[in-house]
Coordinates of C-alpha atoms and ligand atoms in Angstrom, one line a residue:
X193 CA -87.7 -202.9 5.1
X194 CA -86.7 -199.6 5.1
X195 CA -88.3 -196.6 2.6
X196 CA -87.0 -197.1 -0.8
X197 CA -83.6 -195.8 -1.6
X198 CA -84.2 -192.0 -3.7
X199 CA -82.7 -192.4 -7.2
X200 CA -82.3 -189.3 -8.9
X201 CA -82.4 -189.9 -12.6
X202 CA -80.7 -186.7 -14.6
X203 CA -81.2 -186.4 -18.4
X204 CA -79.1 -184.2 -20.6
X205 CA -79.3 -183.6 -24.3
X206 CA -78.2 -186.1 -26.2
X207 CA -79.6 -189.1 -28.9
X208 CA -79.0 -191.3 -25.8
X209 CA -81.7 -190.0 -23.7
X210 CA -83.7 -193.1 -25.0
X211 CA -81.5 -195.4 -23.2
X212 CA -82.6 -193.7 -19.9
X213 CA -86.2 -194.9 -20.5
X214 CA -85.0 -198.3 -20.2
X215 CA -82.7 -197.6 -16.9
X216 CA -85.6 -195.9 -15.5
X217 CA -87.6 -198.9 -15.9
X218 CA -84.8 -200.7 -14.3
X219 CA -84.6 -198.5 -11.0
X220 CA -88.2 -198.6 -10.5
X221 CA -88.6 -202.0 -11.2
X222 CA -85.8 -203.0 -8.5
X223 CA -87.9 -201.2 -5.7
X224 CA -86.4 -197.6 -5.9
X225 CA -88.3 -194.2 -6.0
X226 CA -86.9 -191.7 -9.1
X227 CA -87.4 -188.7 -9.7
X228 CA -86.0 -187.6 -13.2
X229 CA -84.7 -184.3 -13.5
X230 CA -84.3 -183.8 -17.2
X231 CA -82.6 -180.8 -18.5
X232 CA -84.5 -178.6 -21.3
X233 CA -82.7 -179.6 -24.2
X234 CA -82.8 -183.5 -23.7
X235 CA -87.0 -182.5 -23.6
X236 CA -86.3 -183.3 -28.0
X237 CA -85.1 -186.4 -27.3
X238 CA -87.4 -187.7 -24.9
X239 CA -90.7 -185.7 -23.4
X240 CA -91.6 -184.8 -19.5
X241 CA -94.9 -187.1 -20.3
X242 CA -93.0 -190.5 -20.8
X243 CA -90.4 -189.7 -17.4
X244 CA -93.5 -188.4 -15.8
X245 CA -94.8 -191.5 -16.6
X246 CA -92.6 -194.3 -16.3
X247 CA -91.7 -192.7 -13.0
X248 CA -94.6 -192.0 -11.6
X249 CA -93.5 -188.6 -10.1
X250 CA -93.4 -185.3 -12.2
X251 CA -90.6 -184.1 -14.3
X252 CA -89.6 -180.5 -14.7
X253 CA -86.7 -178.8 -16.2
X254 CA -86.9 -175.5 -13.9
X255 CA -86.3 -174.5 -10.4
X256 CA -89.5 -172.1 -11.5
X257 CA -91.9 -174.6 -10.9
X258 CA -93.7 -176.0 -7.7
X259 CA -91.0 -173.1 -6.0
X260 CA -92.8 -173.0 -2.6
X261 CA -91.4 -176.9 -2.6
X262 CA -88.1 -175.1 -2.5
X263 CA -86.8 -178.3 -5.6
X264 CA -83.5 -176.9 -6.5
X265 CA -82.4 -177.7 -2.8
X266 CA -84.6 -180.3 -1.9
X267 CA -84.4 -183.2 -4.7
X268 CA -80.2 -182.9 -4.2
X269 CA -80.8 -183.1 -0.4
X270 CA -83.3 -186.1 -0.7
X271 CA -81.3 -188.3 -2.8
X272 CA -79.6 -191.5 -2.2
X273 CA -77.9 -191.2 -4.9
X274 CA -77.8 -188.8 -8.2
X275 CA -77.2 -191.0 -11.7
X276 CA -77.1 -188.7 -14.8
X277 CA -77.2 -190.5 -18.4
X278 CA -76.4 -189.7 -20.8
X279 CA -74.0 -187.0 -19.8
X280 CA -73.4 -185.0 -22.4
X281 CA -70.1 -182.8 -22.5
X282 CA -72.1 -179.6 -22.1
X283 CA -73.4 -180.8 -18.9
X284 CA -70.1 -182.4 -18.2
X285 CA -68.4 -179.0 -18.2
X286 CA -71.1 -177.5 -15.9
X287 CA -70.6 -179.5 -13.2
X288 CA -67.3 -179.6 -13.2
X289 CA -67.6 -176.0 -12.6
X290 CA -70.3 -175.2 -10.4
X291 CA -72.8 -173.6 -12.7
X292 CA -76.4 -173.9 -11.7
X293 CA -79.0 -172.5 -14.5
X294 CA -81.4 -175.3 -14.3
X295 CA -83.2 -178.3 -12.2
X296 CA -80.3 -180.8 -12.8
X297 CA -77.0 -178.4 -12.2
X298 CA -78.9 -177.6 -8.8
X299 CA -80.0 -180.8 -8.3
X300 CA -75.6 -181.9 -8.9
X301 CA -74.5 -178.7 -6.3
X302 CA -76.9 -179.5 -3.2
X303 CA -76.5 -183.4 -3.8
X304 CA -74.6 -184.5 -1.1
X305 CA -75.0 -188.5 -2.0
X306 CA -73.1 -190.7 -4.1
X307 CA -73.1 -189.4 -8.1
X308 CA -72.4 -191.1 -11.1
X309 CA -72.3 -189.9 -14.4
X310 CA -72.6 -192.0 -18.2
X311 CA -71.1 -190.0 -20.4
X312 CA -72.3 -189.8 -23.6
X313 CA -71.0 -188.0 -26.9
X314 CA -68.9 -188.0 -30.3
X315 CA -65.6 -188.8 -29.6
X316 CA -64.0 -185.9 -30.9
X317 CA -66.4 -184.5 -28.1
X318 CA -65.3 -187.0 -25.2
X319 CA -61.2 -186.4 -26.2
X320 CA -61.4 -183.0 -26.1
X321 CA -59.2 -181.9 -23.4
X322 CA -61.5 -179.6 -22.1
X323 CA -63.9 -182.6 -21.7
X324 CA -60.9 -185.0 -19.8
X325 CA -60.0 -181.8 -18.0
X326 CA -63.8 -181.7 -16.3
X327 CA -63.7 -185.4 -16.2
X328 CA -60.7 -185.2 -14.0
X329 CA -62.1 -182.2 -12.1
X330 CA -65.4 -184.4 -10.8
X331 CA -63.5 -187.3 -10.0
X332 CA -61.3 -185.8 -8.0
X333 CA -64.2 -184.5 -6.2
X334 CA -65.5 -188.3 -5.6
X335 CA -67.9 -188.7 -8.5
X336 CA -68.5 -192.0 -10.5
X337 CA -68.1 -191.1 -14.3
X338 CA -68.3 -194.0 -16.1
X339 CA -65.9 -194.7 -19.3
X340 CA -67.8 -194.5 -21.9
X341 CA -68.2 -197.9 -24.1
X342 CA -66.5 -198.2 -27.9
X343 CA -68.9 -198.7 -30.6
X344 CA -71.6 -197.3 -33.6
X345 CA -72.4 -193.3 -32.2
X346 CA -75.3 -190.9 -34.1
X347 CA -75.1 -191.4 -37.9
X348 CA -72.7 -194.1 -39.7
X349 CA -69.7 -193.4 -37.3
X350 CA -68.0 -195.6 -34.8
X351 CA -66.3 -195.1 -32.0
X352 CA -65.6 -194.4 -28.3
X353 CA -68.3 -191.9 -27.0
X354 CA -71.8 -194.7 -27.0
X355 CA -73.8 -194.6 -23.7
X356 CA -73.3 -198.4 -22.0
X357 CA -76.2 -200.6 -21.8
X358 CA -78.6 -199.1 -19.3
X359 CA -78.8 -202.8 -17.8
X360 CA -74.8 -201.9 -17.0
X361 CA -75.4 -198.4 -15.7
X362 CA -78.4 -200.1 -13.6
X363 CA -75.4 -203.0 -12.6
X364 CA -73.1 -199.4 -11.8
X365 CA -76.2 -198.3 -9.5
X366 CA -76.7 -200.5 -7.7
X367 CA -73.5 -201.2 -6.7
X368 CA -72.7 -197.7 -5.4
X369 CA -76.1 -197.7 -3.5
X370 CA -75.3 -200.8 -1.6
X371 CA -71.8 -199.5 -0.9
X372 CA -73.3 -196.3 0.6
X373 CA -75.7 -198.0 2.3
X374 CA -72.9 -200.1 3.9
X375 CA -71.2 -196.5 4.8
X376 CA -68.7 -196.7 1.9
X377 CA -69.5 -193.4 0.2
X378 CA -68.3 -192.6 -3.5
X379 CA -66.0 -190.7 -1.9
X380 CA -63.7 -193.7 -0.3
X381 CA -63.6 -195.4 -3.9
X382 CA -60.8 -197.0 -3.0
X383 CA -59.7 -198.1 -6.6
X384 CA -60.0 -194.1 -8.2
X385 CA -57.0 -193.6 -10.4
X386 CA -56.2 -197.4 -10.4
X387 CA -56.2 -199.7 -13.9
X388 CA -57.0 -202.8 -12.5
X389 CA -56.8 -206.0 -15.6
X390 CA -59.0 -208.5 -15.1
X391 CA -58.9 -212.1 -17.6
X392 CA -62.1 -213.9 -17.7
X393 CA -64.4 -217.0 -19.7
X394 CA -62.5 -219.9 -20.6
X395 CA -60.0 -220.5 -24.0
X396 CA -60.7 -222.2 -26.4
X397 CA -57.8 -224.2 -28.6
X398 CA -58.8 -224.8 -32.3
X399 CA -58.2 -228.3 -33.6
X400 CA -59.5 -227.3 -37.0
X401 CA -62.4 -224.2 -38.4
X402 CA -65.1 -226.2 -36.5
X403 CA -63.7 -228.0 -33.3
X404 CA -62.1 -226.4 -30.0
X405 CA -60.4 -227.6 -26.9
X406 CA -62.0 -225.5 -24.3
X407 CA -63.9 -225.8 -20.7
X408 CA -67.1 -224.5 -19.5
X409 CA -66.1 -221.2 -17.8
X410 CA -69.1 -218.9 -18.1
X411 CA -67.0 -215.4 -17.3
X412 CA -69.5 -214.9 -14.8
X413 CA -66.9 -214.1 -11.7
X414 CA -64.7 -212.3 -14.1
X415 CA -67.5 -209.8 -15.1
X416 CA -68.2 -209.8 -11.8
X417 CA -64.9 -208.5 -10.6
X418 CA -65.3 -205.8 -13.6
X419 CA -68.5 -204.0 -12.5
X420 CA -67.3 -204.0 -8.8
X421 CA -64.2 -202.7 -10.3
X422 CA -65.8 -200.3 -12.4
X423 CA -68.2 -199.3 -9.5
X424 CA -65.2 -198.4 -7.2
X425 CA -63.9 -195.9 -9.6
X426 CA -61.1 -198.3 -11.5
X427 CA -60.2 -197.5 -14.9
X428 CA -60.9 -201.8 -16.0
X429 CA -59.6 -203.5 -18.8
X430 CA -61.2 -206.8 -19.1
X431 CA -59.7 -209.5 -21.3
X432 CA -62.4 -211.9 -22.2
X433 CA -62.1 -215.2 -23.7
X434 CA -65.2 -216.7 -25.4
X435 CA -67.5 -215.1 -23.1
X436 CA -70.9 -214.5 -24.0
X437 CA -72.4 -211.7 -21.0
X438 CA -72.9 -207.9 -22.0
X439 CA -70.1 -205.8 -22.2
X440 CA -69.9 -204.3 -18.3
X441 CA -70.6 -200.7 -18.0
X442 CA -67.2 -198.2 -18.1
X443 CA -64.7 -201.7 -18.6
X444 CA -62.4 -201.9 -22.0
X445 CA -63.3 -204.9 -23.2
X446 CA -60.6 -207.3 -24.5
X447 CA -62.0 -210.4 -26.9
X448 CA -59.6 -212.8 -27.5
X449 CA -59.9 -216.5 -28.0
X450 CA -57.1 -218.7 -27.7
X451 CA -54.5 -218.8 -24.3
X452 CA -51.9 -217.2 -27.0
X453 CA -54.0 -214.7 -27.5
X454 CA -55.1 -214.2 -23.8
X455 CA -51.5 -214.2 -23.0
X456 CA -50.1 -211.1 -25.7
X457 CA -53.4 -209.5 -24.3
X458 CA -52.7 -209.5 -20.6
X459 CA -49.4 -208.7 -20.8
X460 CA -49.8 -205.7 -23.1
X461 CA -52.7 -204.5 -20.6
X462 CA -50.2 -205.4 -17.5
X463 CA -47.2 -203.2 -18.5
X464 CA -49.2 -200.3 -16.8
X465 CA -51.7 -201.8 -14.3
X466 CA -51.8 -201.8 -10.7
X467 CA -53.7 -205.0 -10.5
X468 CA -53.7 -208.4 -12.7
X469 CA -56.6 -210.3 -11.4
X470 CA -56.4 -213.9 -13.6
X471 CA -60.1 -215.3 -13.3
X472 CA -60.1 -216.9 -16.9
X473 CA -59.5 -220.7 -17.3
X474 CA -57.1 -220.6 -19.3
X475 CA -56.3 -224.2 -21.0
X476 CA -53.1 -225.9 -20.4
X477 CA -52.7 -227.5 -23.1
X478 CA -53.2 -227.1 -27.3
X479 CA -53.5 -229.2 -29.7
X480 CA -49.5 -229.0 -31.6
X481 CA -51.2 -229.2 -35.1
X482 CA -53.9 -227.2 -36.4
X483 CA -55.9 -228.8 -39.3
X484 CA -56.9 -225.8 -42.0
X485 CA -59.3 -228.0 -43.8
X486 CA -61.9 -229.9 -41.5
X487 CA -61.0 -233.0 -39.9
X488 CA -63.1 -235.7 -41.4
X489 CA -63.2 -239.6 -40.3
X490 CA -62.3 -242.2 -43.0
X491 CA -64.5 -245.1 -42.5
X492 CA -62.9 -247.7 -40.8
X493 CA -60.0 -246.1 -39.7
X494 CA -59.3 -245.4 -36.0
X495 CA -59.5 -241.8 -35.2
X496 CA -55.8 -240.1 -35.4
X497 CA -54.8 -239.4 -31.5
X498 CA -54.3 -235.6 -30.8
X499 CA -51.3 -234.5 -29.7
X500 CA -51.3 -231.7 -26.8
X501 CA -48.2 -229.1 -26.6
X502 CA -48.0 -227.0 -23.1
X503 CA -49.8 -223.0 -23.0
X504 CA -47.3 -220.9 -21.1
X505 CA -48.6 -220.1 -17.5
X506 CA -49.6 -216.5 -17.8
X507 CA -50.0 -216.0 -13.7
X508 CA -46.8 -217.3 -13.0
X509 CA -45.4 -215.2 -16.0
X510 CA -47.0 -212.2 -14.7
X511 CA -46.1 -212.9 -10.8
X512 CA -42.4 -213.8 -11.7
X513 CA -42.0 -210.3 -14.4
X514 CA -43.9 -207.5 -12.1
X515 CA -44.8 -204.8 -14.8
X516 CA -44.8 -201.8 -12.0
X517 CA -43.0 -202.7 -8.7
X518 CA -45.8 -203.3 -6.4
X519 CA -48.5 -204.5 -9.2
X520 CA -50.7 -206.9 -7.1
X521 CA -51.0 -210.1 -9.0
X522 CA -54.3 -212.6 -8.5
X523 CA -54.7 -216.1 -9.4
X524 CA -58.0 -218.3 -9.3
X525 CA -57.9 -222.3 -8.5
X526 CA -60.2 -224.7 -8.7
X527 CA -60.1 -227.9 -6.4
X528 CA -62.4 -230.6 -5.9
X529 CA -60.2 -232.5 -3.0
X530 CA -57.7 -231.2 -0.6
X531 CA -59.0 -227.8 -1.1
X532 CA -57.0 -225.3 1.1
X533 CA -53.7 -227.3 1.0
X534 CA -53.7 -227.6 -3.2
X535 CA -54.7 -223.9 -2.8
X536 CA -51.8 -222.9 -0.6
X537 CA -49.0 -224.9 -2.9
X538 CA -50.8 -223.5 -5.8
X539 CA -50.4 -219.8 -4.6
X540 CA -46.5 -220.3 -3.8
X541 CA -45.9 -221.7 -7.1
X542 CA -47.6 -218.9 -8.8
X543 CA -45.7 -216.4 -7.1
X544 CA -48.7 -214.5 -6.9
X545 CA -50.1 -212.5 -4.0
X546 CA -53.6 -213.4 -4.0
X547 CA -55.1 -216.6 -4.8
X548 CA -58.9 -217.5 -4.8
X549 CA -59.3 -221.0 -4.2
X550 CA -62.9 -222.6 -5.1
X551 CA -64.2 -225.8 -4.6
X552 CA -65.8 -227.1 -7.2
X553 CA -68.7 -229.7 -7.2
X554 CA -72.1 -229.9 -6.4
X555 CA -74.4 -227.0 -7.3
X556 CA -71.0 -225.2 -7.4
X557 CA -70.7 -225.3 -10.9
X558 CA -69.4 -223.1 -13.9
X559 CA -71.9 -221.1 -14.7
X560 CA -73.9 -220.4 -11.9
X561 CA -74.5 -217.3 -10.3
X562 CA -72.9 -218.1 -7.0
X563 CA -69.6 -218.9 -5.5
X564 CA -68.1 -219.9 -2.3
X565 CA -64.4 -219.7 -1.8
X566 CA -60.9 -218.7 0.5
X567 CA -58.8 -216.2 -0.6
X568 CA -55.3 -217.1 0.4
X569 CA -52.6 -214.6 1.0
X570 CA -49.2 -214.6 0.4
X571 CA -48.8 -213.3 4.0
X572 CA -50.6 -216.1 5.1
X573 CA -54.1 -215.1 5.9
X574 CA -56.9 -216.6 4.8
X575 CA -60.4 -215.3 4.0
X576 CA -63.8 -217.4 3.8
X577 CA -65.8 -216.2 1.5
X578 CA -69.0 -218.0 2.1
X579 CA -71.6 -219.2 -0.4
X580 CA -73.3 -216.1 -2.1
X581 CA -73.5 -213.9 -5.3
X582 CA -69.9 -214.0 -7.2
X583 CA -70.4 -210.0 -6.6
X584 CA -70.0 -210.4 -3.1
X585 CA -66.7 -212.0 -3.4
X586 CA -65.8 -210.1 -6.1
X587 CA -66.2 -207.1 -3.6
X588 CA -64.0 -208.8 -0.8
X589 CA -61.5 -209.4 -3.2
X590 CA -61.3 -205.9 -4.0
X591 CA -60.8 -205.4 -0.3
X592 CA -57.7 -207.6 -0.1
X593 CA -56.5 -206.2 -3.0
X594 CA -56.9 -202.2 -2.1
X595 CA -54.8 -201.7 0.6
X596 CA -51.6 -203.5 -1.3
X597 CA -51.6 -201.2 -4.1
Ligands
CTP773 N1 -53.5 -219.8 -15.6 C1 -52.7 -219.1 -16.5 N2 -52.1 -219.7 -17.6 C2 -52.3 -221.0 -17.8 C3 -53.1 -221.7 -16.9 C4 -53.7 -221.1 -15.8 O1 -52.5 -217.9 -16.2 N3 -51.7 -221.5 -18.8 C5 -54.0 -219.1 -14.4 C6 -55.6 -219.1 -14.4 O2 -56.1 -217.9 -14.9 C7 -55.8 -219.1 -12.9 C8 -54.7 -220.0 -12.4 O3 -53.7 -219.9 -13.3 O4 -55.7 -217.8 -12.3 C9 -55.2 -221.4 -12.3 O5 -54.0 -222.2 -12.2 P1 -53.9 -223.7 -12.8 O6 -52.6 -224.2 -12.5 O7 -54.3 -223.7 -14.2 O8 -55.0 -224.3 -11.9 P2 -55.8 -225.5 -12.3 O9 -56.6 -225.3 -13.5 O10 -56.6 -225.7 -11.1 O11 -54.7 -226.6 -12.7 P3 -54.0 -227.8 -11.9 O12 -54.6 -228.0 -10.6 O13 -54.2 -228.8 -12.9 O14 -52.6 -227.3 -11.8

């Protein structure tokens, strides 16, 4: 093992600053050595004595303090990577352009690791063009700024503007750190400026207000495909049915329910994406008559047989109407026998370009945290992805898919 990966952790001035407690805990937690750089004004929200504390390192403000240690240079220079949450618009705008009047602006200029910012802020604040315009600026330059997540802001509004769950930003973290520490710096995000659409869970197809048709699709490889997405500088919009995981940091989150609705939702999301990864389970098959009033069983009577009516088949739909020309279109499959050649037929019908084939049986089940699968190519390669975290092959996905759009 080598030391521990340098995190540092900047503050800025906003109700948010709370949240960072709990991401801090996170980092350190996880094995990594932070040093939070707060700025002055966030010091209302939250005090140097609980950063000082939960990081175990001091926590100044100034470049005036502990000078013969030479911090403004040497914090920047240190770090593995720089996170700064919440990112308030202020401090948005500073970076953007260079100014350097405290700890953390110097700390973003001599930085010379991967850095991700969580924006934070009214949304008034967040559309302002002079906030997209510095937005822009930094990720042009390489940086990470993460969307920020729709929802209830300071006082009794709601909005886009909230700071994502720290566990997401932690989720965002990591990610980039282990991509660096492969050699894949911020810089080569290779899906910047892309809106990648990703469907994921499993519908569910109403009988009556109580009962469903549905399947056992967690969402888990779906999210996963959203935070590696999100990660590699995508702009996501993730369409999820039923799912019940937090909302991934910096994705739009799409709920919908039925395959209808999965399908009007996709397709509005597709007319401008460059990617339509299709990781749902999306049912085949609804029930043609929907009872308003609960079904309830007579006694003695046989129960009445249900009668199925096909769901159109969004991934061919999508495959067969490109949006864009050259949108990359995914599909997911799972077999239990004759894996690779149901996999291959499967992808040709589709009409997609990808396909992700799984096998499903033992201890390979819905739910689960792993996944072991071949990613079949229209060109005809194929890629093992062996058994492992369904982040993993999320991430070799996103290599397949890269380098077509
Ligand atoms: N899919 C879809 N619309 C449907 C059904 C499936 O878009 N109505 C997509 C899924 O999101 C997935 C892929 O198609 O990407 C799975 O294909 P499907 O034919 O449903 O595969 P299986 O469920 O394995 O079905 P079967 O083997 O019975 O054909």
């Amino acid at each position: 093992m080598g030391s521990k990966p340098k995190v540092v952790l900047g503050v800025s001035g906003g109700i948010a600053a709370y949240k960072a407690c709990e991401l801090l805990r996170r980092l350190t937690e996880s094995g990594h050595e932070v040093r939070v750089v707060p700025t002055e004004s966030s010091l209302n929200f939250v005090g140097e004595a609980t950063w000082a504390a939960l990081s175990g390192n001091p926590a100044s403000t100034e470049v005036w303090e502990t000078v013969h240690e030479v911090p403004h240079v040497r914090i920047g220079q240190g770090a593995d990577l720089v996170v700064v949450a919440p990112a308030t618009a202020d401090l948005l705008a500073k970076a953007a352009h260079g100014l350097a009047d405290d700890l953390l602006t110097n700390t973003l200029l001599t930085a010379r690791c991967p850095v991700v910012f969580a924006p934070a802020m009214h949304t008034e604040m967040w559309e302002h063009p002079a906030t997209q315009e510095n937005v822009a600026t930094l990720r042009r330059r390489g940086a990470l700024v993460i969307e920020p997540a729709v929802g209830r802001l300071t006082g009794k509004d709601t909005g886009k503007g909230r700071l994502p769950d720290p566990e997401e930003i932690f989720e965002v973290c990591r990610h980039v750190l282990r991509r660096s520490g492969q050699g894949r710096g911020i810089t080569e995000s290779d899906l910047a400026g892309r809106h990648v659409v990703i469907s994921a869970g499993g519908t569910r197809e109403p009988l009556d207000p109580v009962r469903f048709l549905g399947n056992r699709s967690s969402g888990k490889q779906g999210y996963a495909l959203a935070r590696t997405a999100v990660a590699r500088g995508a702009r996501v919009t993730l369409i999820a049915a039923n799912t019940a995981l937090p909302d991934p940091a910096g994705a739009d989150v799409v709920r919908v329910g039925t395959a209808l609705q999965l399908r009007e939702a996709v397709l509005k999301a597709a007319a401008d994406a460059d990617a339509v990864v299709m990781a749902a389970a999306v049912a085949d098959f609804r029930p043609v008559a929907y009872a308003a009033g609960k079904i309830k069983k007579q006694d003695g009577q046989e129960p009445a047989p249900v009668d199925l009516t096909r769901n159109p088949d969004v991934l061919a739909e999508i495959s067969a109407h490109r949006a864009r020309p050259g949108q990359v279109v995914v599909g997911f499959a799972a077999e239990t026998d004759d894996v690779l050649a149901n996999g291959r037929s499967k992808l040709l019908r589709k009409g997609c370009d990808l396909l992700v084939v799984n096998e499903v049986g033992e201890r390979k089940t819905f739910g689960s945290e792993e996944n072991e699968a071949v990613i079949l190519s229209i060109d005809g390669t194929e890629t093992p992805v062996p058994y492992g975290p369904k982040e993993a092959l999320a991430d070799l996905l996103w290599d397949q898919v890269a380098p077509r759009l």
